[in-house]
Short mmCIF file of C-alpha atoms in Angstrom, two decimals:
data_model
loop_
_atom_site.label_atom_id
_atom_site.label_comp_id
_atom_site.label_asym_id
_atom_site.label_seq_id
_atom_site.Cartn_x
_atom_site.Cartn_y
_atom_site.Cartn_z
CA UNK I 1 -21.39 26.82 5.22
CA UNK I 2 -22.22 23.54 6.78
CA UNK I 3 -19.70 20.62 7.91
CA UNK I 4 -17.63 20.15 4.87
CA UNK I 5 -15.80 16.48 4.49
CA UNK I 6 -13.79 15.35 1.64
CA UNK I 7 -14.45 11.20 0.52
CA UNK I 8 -12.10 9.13 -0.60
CA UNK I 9 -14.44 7.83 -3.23
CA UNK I 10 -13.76 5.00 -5.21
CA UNK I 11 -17.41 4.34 -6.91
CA UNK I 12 -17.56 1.06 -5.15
CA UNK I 13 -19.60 -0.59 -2.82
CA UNK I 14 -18.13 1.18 0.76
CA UNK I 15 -17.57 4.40 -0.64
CA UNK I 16 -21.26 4.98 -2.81
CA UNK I 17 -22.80 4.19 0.66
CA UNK I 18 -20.69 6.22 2.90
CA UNK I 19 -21.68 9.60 0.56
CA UNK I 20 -25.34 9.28 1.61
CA UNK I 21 -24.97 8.46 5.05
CA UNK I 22 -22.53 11.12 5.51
CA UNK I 23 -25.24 13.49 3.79
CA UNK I 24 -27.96 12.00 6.15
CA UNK I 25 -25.40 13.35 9.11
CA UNK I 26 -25.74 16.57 8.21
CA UNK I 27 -22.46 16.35 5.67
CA UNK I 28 -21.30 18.54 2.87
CA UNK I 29 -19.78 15.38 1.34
CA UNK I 30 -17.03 16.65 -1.31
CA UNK I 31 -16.25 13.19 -2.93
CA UNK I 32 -12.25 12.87 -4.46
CA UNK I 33 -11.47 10.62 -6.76
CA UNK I 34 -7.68 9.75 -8.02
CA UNK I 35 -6.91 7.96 -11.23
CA UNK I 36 -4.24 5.98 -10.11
CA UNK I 37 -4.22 3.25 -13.24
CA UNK I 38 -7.35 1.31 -11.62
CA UNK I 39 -8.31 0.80 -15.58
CA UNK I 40 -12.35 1.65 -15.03
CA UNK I 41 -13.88 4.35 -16.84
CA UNK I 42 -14.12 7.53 -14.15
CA UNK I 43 -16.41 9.57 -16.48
CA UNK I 44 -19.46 8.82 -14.55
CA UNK I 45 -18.01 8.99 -11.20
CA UNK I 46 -19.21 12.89 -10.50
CA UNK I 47 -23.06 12.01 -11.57
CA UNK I 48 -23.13 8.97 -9.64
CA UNK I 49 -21.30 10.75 -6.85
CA UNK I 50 -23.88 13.71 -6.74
CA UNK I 51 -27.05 11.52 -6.87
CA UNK I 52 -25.72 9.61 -4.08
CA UNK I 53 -25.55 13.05 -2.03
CA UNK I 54 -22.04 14.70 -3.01
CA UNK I 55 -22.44 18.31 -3.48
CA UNK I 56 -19.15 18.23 -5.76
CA UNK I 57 -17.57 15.31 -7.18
CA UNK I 58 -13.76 15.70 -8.32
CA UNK I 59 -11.68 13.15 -10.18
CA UNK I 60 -7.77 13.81 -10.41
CA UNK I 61 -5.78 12.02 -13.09
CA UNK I 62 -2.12 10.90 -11.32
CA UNK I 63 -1.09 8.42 -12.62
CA UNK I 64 2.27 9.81 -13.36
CA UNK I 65 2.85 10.89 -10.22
CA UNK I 66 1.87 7.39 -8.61
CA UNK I 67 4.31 6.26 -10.99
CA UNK I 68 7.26 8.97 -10.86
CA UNK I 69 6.96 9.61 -7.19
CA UNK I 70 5.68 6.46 -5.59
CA UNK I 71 6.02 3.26 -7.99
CA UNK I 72 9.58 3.91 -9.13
CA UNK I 73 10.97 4.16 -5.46
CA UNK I 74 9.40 1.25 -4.08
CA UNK I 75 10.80 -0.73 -7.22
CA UNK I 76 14.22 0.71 -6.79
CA UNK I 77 13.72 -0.78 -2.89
CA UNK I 78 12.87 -3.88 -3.79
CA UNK I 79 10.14 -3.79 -1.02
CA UNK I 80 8.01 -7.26 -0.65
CA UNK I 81 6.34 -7.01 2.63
CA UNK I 82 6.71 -10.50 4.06
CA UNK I 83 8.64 -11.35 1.24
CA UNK I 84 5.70 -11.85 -0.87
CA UNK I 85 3.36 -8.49 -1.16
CA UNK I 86 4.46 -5.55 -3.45
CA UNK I 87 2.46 -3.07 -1.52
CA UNK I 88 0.12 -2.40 -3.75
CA UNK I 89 -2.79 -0.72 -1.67
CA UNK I 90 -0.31 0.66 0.90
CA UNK I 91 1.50 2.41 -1.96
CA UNK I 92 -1.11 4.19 -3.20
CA UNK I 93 -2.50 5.93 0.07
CA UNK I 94 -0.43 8.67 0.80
CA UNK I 95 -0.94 10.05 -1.89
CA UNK I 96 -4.43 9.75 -2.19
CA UNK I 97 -3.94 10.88 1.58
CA UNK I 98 -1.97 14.14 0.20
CA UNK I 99 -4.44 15.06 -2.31
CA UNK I 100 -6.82 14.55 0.17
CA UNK I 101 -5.12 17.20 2.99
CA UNK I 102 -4.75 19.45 -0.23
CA UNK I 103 -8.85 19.37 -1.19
CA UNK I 104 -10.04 20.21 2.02
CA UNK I 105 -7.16 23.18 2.68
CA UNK I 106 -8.58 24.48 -0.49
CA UNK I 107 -11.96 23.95 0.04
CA UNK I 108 -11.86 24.62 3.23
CA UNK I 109 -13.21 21.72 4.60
CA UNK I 110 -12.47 20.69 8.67
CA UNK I 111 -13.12 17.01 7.86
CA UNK I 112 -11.31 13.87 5.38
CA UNK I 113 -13.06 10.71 5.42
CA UNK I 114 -12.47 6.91 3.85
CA UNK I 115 -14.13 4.03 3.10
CA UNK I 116 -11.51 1.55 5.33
CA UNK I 117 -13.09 -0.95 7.83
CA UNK I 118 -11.52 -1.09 11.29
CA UNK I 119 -9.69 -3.96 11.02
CA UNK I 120 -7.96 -3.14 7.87
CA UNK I 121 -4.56 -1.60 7.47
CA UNK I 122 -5.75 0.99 5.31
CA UNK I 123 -7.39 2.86 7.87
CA UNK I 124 -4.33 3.40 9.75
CA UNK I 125 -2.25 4.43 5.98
CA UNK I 126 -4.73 7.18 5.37
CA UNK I 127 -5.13 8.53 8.61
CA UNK I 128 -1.45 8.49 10.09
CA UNK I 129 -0.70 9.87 6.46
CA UNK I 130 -3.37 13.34 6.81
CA UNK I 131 -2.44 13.68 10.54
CA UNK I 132 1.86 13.91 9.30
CA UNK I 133 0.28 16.34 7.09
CA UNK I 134 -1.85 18.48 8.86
CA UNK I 135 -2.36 16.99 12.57
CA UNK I 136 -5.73 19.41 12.88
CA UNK I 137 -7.69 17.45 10.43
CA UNK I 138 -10.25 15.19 11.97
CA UNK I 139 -10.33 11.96 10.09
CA UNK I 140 -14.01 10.13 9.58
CA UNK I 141 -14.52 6.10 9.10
CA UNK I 142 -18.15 5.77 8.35
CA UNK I 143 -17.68 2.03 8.15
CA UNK I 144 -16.55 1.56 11.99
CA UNK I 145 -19.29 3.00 13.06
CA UNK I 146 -22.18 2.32 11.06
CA UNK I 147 -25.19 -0.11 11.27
CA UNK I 148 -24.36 -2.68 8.06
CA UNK I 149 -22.78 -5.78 9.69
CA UNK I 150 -22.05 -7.33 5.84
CA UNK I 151 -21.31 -6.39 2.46
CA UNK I 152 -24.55 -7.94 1.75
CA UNK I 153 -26.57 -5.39 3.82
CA UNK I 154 -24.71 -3.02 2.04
CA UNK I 155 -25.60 -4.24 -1.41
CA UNK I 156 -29.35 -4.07 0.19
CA UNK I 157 -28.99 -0.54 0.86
CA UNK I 158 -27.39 0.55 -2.04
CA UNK I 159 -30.16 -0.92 -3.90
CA UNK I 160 -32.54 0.91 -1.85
CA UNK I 161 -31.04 4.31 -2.46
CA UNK I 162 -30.80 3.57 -6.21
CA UNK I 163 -27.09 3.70 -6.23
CA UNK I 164 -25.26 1.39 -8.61
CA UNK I 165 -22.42 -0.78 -7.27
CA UNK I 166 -20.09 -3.32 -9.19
CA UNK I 167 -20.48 -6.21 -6.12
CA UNK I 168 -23.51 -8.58 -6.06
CA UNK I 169 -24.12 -11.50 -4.16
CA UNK I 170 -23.20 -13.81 -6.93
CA UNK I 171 -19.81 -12.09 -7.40
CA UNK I 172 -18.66 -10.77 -4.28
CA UNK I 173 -15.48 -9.52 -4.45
CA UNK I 174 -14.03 -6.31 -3.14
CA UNK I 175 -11.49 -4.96 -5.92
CA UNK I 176 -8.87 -2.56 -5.52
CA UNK I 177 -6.54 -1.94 -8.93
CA UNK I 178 -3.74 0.75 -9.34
CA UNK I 179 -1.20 0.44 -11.60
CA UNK I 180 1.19 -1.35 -9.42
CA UNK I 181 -1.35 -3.98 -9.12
CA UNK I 182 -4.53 -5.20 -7.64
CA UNK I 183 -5.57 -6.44 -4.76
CA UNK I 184 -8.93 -9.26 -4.19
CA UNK I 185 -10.76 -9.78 -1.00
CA UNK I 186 -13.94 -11.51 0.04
CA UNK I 187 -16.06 -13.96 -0.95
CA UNK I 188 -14.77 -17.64 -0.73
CA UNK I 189 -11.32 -16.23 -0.53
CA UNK I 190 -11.64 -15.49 3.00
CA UNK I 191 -11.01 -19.88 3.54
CA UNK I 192 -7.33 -20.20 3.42
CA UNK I 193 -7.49 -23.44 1.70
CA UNK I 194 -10.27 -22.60 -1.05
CA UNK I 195 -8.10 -21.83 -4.43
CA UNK I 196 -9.25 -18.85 -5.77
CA UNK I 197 -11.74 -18.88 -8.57
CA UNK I 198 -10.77 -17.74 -11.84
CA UNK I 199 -13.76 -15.41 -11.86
CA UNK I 200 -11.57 -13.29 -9.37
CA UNK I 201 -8.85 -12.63 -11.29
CA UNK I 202 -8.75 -9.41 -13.51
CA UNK I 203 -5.42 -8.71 -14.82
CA UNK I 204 -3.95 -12.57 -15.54
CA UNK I 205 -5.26 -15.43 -17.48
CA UNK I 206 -4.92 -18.65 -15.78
CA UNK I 207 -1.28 -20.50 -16.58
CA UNK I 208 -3.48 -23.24 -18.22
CA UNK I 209 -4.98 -21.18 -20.83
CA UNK I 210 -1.59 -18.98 -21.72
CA UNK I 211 -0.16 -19.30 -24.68
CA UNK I 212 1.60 -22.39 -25.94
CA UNK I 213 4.36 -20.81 -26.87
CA UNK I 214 7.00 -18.33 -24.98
CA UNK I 215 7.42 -15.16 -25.07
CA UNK I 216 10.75 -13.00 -24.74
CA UNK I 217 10.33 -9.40 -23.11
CA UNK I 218 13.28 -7.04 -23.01
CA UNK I 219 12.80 -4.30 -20.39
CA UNK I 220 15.64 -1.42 -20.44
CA UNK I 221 16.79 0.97 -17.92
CA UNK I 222 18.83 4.27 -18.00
CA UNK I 223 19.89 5.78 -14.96
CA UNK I 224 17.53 3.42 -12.63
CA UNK I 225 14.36 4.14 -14.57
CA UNK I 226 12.41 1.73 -16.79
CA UNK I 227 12.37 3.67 -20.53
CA UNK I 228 11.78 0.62 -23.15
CA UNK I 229 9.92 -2.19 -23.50
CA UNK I 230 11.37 -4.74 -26.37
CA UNK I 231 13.21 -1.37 -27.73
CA UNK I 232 10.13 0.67 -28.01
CA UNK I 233 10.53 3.84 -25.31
CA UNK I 234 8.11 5.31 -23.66
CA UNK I 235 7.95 9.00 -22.28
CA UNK I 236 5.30 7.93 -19.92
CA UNK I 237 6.11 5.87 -17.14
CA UNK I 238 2.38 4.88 -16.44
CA UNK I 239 1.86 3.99 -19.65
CA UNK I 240 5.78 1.46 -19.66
CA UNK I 241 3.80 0.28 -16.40
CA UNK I 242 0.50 -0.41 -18.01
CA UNK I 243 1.65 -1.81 -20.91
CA UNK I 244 3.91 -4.37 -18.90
CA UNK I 245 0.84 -5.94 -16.68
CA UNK I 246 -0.79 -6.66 -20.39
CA UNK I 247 2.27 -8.43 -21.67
CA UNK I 248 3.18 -10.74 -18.47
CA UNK I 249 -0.83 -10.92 -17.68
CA UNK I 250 -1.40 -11.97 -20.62
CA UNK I 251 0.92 -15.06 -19.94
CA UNK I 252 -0.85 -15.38 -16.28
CA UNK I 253 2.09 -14.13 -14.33
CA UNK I 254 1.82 -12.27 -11.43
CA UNK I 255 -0.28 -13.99 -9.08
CA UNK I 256 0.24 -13.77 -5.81
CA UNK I 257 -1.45 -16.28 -2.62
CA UNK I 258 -0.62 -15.49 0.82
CA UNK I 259 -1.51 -15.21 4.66
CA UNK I 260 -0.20 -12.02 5.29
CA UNK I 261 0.02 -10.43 9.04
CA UNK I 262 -1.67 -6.86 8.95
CA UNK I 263 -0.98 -4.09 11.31
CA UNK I 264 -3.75 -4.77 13.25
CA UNK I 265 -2.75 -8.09 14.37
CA UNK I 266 -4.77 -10.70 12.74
CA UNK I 267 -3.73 -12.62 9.92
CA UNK I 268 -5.57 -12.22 6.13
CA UNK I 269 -6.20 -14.50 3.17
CA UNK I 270 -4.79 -12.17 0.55
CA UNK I 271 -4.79 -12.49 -3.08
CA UNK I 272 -2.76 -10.10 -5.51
CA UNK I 273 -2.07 -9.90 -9.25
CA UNK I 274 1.48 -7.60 -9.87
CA UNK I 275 2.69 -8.39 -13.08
CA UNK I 276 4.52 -5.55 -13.84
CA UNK I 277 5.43 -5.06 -10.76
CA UNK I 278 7.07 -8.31 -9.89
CA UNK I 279 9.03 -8.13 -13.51
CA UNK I 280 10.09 -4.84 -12.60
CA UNK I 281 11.67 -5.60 -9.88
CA UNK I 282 13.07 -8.55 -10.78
CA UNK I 283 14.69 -6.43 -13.37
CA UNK I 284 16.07 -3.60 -11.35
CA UNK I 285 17.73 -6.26 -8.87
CA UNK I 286 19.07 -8.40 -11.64
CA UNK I 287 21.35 -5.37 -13.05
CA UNK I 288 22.05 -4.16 -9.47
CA UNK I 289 23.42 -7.55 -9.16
CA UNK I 290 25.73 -6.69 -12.30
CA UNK I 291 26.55 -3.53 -11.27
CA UNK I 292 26.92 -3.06 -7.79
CA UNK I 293 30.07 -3.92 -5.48
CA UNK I 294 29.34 -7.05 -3.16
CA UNK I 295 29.31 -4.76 -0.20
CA UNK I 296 26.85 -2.45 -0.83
CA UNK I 297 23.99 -5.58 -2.73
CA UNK I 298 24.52 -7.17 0.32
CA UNK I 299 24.00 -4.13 2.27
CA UNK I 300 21.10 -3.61 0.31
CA UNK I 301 19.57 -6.75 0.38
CA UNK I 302 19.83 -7.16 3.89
CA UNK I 303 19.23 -3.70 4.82
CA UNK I 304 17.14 -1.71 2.79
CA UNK I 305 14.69 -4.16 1.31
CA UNK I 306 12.73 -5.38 4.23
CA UNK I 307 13.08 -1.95 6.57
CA UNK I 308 11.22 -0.03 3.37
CA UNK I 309 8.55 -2.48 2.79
CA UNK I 310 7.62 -2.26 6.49
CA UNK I 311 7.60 1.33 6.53
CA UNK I 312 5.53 1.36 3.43
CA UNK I 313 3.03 -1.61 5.03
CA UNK I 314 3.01 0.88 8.05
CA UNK I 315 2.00 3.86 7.37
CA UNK I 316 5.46 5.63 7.67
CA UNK I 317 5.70 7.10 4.09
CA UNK I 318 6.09 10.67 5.52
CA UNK I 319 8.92 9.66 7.43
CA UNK I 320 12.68 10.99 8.11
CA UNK I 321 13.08 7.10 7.43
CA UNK I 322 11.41 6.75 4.28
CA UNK I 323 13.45 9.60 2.64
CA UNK I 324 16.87 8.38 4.40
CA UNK I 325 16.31 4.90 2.38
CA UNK I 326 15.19 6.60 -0.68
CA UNK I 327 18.45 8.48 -0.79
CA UNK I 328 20.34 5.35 -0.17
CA UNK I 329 18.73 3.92 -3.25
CA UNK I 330 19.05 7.22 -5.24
CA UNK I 331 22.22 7.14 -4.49
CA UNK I 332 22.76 3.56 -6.42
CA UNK I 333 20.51 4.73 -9.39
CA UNK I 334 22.73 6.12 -11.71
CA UNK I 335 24.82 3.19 -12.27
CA UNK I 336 21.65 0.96 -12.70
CA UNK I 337 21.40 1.27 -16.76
CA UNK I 338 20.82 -1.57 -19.05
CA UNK I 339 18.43 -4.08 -20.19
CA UNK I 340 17.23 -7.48 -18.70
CA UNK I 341 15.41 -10.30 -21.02
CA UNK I 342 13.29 -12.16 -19.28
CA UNK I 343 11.55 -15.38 -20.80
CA UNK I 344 7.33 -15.18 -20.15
CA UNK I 345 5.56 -18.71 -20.24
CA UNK I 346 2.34 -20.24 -18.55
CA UNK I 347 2.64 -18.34 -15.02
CA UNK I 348 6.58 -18.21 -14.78
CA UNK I 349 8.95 -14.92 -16.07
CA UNK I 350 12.42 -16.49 -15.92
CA UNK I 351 15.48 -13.97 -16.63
CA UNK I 352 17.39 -15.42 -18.90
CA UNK I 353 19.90 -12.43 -19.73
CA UNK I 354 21.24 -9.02 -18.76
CA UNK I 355 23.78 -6.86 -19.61
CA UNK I 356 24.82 -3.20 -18.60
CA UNK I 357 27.47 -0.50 -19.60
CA UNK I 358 27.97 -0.31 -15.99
CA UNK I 359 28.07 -4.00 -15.24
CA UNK I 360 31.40 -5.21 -12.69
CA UNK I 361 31.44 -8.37 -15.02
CA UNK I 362 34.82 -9.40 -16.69
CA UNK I 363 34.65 -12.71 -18.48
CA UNK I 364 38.47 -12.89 -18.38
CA UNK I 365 37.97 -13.14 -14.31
CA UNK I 366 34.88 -15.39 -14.30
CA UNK I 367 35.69 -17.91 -17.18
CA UNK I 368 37.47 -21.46 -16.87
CA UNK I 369 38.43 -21.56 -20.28
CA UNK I 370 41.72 -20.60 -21.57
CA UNK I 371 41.17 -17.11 -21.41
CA UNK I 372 41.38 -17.41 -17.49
CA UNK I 373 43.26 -14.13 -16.05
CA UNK I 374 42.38 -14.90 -12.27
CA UNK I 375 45.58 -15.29 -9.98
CA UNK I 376 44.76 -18.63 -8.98
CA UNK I 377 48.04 -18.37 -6.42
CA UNK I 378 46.71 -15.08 -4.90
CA UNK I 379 43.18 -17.01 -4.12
CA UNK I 380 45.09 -19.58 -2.71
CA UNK I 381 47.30 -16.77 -0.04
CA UNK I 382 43.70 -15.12 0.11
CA UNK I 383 41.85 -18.92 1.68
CA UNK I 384 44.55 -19.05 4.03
CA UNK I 385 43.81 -15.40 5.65
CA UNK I 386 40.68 -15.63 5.24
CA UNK I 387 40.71 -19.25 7.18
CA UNK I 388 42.74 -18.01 9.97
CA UNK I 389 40.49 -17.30 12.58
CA UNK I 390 38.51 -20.48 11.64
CA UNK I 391 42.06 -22.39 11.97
CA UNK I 392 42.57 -21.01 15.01
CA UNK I 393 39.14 -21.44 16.64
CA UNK I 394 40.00 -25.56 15.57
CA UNK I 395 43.31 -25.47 16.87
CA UNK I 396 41.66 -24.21 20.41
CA UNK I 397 38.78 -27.07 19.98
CA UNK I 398 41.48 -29.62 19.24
CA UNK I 399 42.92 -29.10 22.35
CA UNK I 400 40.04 -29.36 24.77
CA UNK I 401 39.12 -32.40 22.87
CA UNK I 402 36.36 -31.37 20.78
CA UNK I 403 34.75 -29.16 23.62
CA UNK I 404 33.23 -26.17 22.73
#
């Protein structure tokens, strides 16, 4: 048995290039594919895999898992990285990472390889990921060492081999799609101040050509899952997920414009469509809002949120850390049950109701009308404590004239 190495293959451009030069280096190439809810047809992937060079091609539908193991914590996080990015890509490599540890154990192969560039953050996910896994892997990056300087040489070569790719000159984006999301690179999106063509976009219509009129979506949790989507359930989480980015696509939200700062230290254009994502999240945080004490949302918000989305950005998924904030939040789960409406029109997804068995709301407390049972004379004796140390830091100000 030769060098065995196991691809992260996608079909794309990188990846259906990498196979064959890996075979010209003397390579078993084993190519792995995971269905992760990228939406493209997979049945093809092992022929076109094998006439590029692959000596097997395997394709691994997990999809539920992505969404059991990986989507539903980050949404019960409420990770943005930067406030903005729902981690789409970084999400989805560990465990393409993990299956990728588990092919070549089985198969025997010394060698993992991807298709990530070396000034990408994706190259750090996968690897960091395999070496927490099993540090005695050696990890291959065709593409930071080869000879193509451009996508376009690429797109030469391919052509030359007779291997099929979805990028062409004309349209050159680079595409990756999961179920949380996708993510858009190249092309004129690489100027900052170019608006992105609608040509790019794959799982939104533009705002302009949504429907006229609104639509209201219901989404309903039990026990800080999603289950039901205007009152029909699903057993599936991948398919609630899918089924969500159709509905709020459909009404072009989810788009997403930054300049976000990647691990490597430079700064990237970067252009995402999360429609489900974004609603889901939005969701989850709306009923924690009903449900939760003020003590621990605020601990939450200020606490949990950003630290997971920066381990997730990072690299750290097989972390002590990671686990120790996904037992904070699995901690708060259980009381997060209910539904949230939210209102879909021309881009925007405004919430405009929730309600929970478990929510903390009493009307009596919160109303001004009549019905008012708030001890207005307690709030009054509760200003006055509160105030103190305020009072007393005046009182000290006052008599050094204003000084601080």
């Amino acid at each position: 048995m030769g060098k065995r190495v196991v691809l992260a293959y996608s079909g794309g451009l990188d990846t259906s290039v990498i196979v064959r030069w890996l075979a010209d280096k003397g390579f078993e190439v084993i190519t792995y594919t995971a269905d992760v809810g990228q939406g493209e047809e997979l049945d093809e992937i092992p022929q076109k895999a094998k006439a590029s060079g692959a000596v097997e091609a395997i394709v691994d539908d997990i999809k539920e898992e992505f969404a059991r193991e990986y989507c539903i914590p980050l949404m019960r996080a409420g990770a943005l990285y930067e406030g903005k990015y729902p981690l789409i890509s970084a999400l989805s490599r560990p465990l393409i990472a993990k299956k990728l540890v588990e092919i070549a154990h089985r198969e025997g192969a010394d060698f993992v390889a991807h298709g990530s560039t070396g000034k990408g953050n994706d190259q750090v996910r996968f690897e960091a990921s395999v070496w927490a896994l099993d540090p005695d892997i050696e990890v291959l990056a065709p593409v930071r060492e080869w000879e193509f300087k451009s996508r376009d040489e690429e797109i030469e070569y391919a052509k030359k081999h007779g291997i099929p790719v979805v990028a062409t000159k004309e349209k050159p984006y680079s595409y990756d799609r999961n179920l949380w999301g996708v993510a858009i690179e190249a092309g004129p999106l690489e100027d900052p101040y170019v608006e992105p063509p609608e040509d790019a976009f794959v799982l939104t219509v533009s705002p302009e050509k949504a429907p006229d009129e609104p639509q209201y979506v219901e989404v309903e949790f039990e026990r800080g899952l999603p289950v039901a989507i205007n009152g029909k359930r699903y057993e599936e989480l991948w398919k609630l997920i899918w089924d969500l980015n159709e509905i709020a696509g459909r009404h072009g939200f989810g788009r997403i414009d930054m300049v976000e700062n990647r691990l490597v230290g430079i700064k990237s254009r970067e252009v995402y469509e999360a429609p489900a994502a974004l609603l889901l999240m939005r969701a989850y945080d709306e009923l924690e809002s009903l449900v939760l004490d003020r003590f621990t949302y605020h601990y939450k918000q200020s606490h949990v949120k950003h630290p997971y989305a920066e381990v997730v950005y990072e690299a750290l998924w097989f972390t002590p850390l990671r686990e120790a904030l996904d037992a904070f939040n699995n901690q708060i789960a259980p009381l997060v049950s209910g539904k949230v409406k939210f209102k879909l029109y021309k881009g925007s997804a405004q919430v405009v109701g929730r309600k929970s068995p478990n929510s903390l709301y009493f009307e009596d407390l919160a109303t001004y009308s009549p019905k008012d049972t708030f001890d207005h004379k307690a709030g009054a004796a509760f200003t006055k404590v509160w105030s103190l140390p305020l009072k007393v830091m005046g009182r000290v100000r006052k008599a050094k004239g204003g000084e601080k």
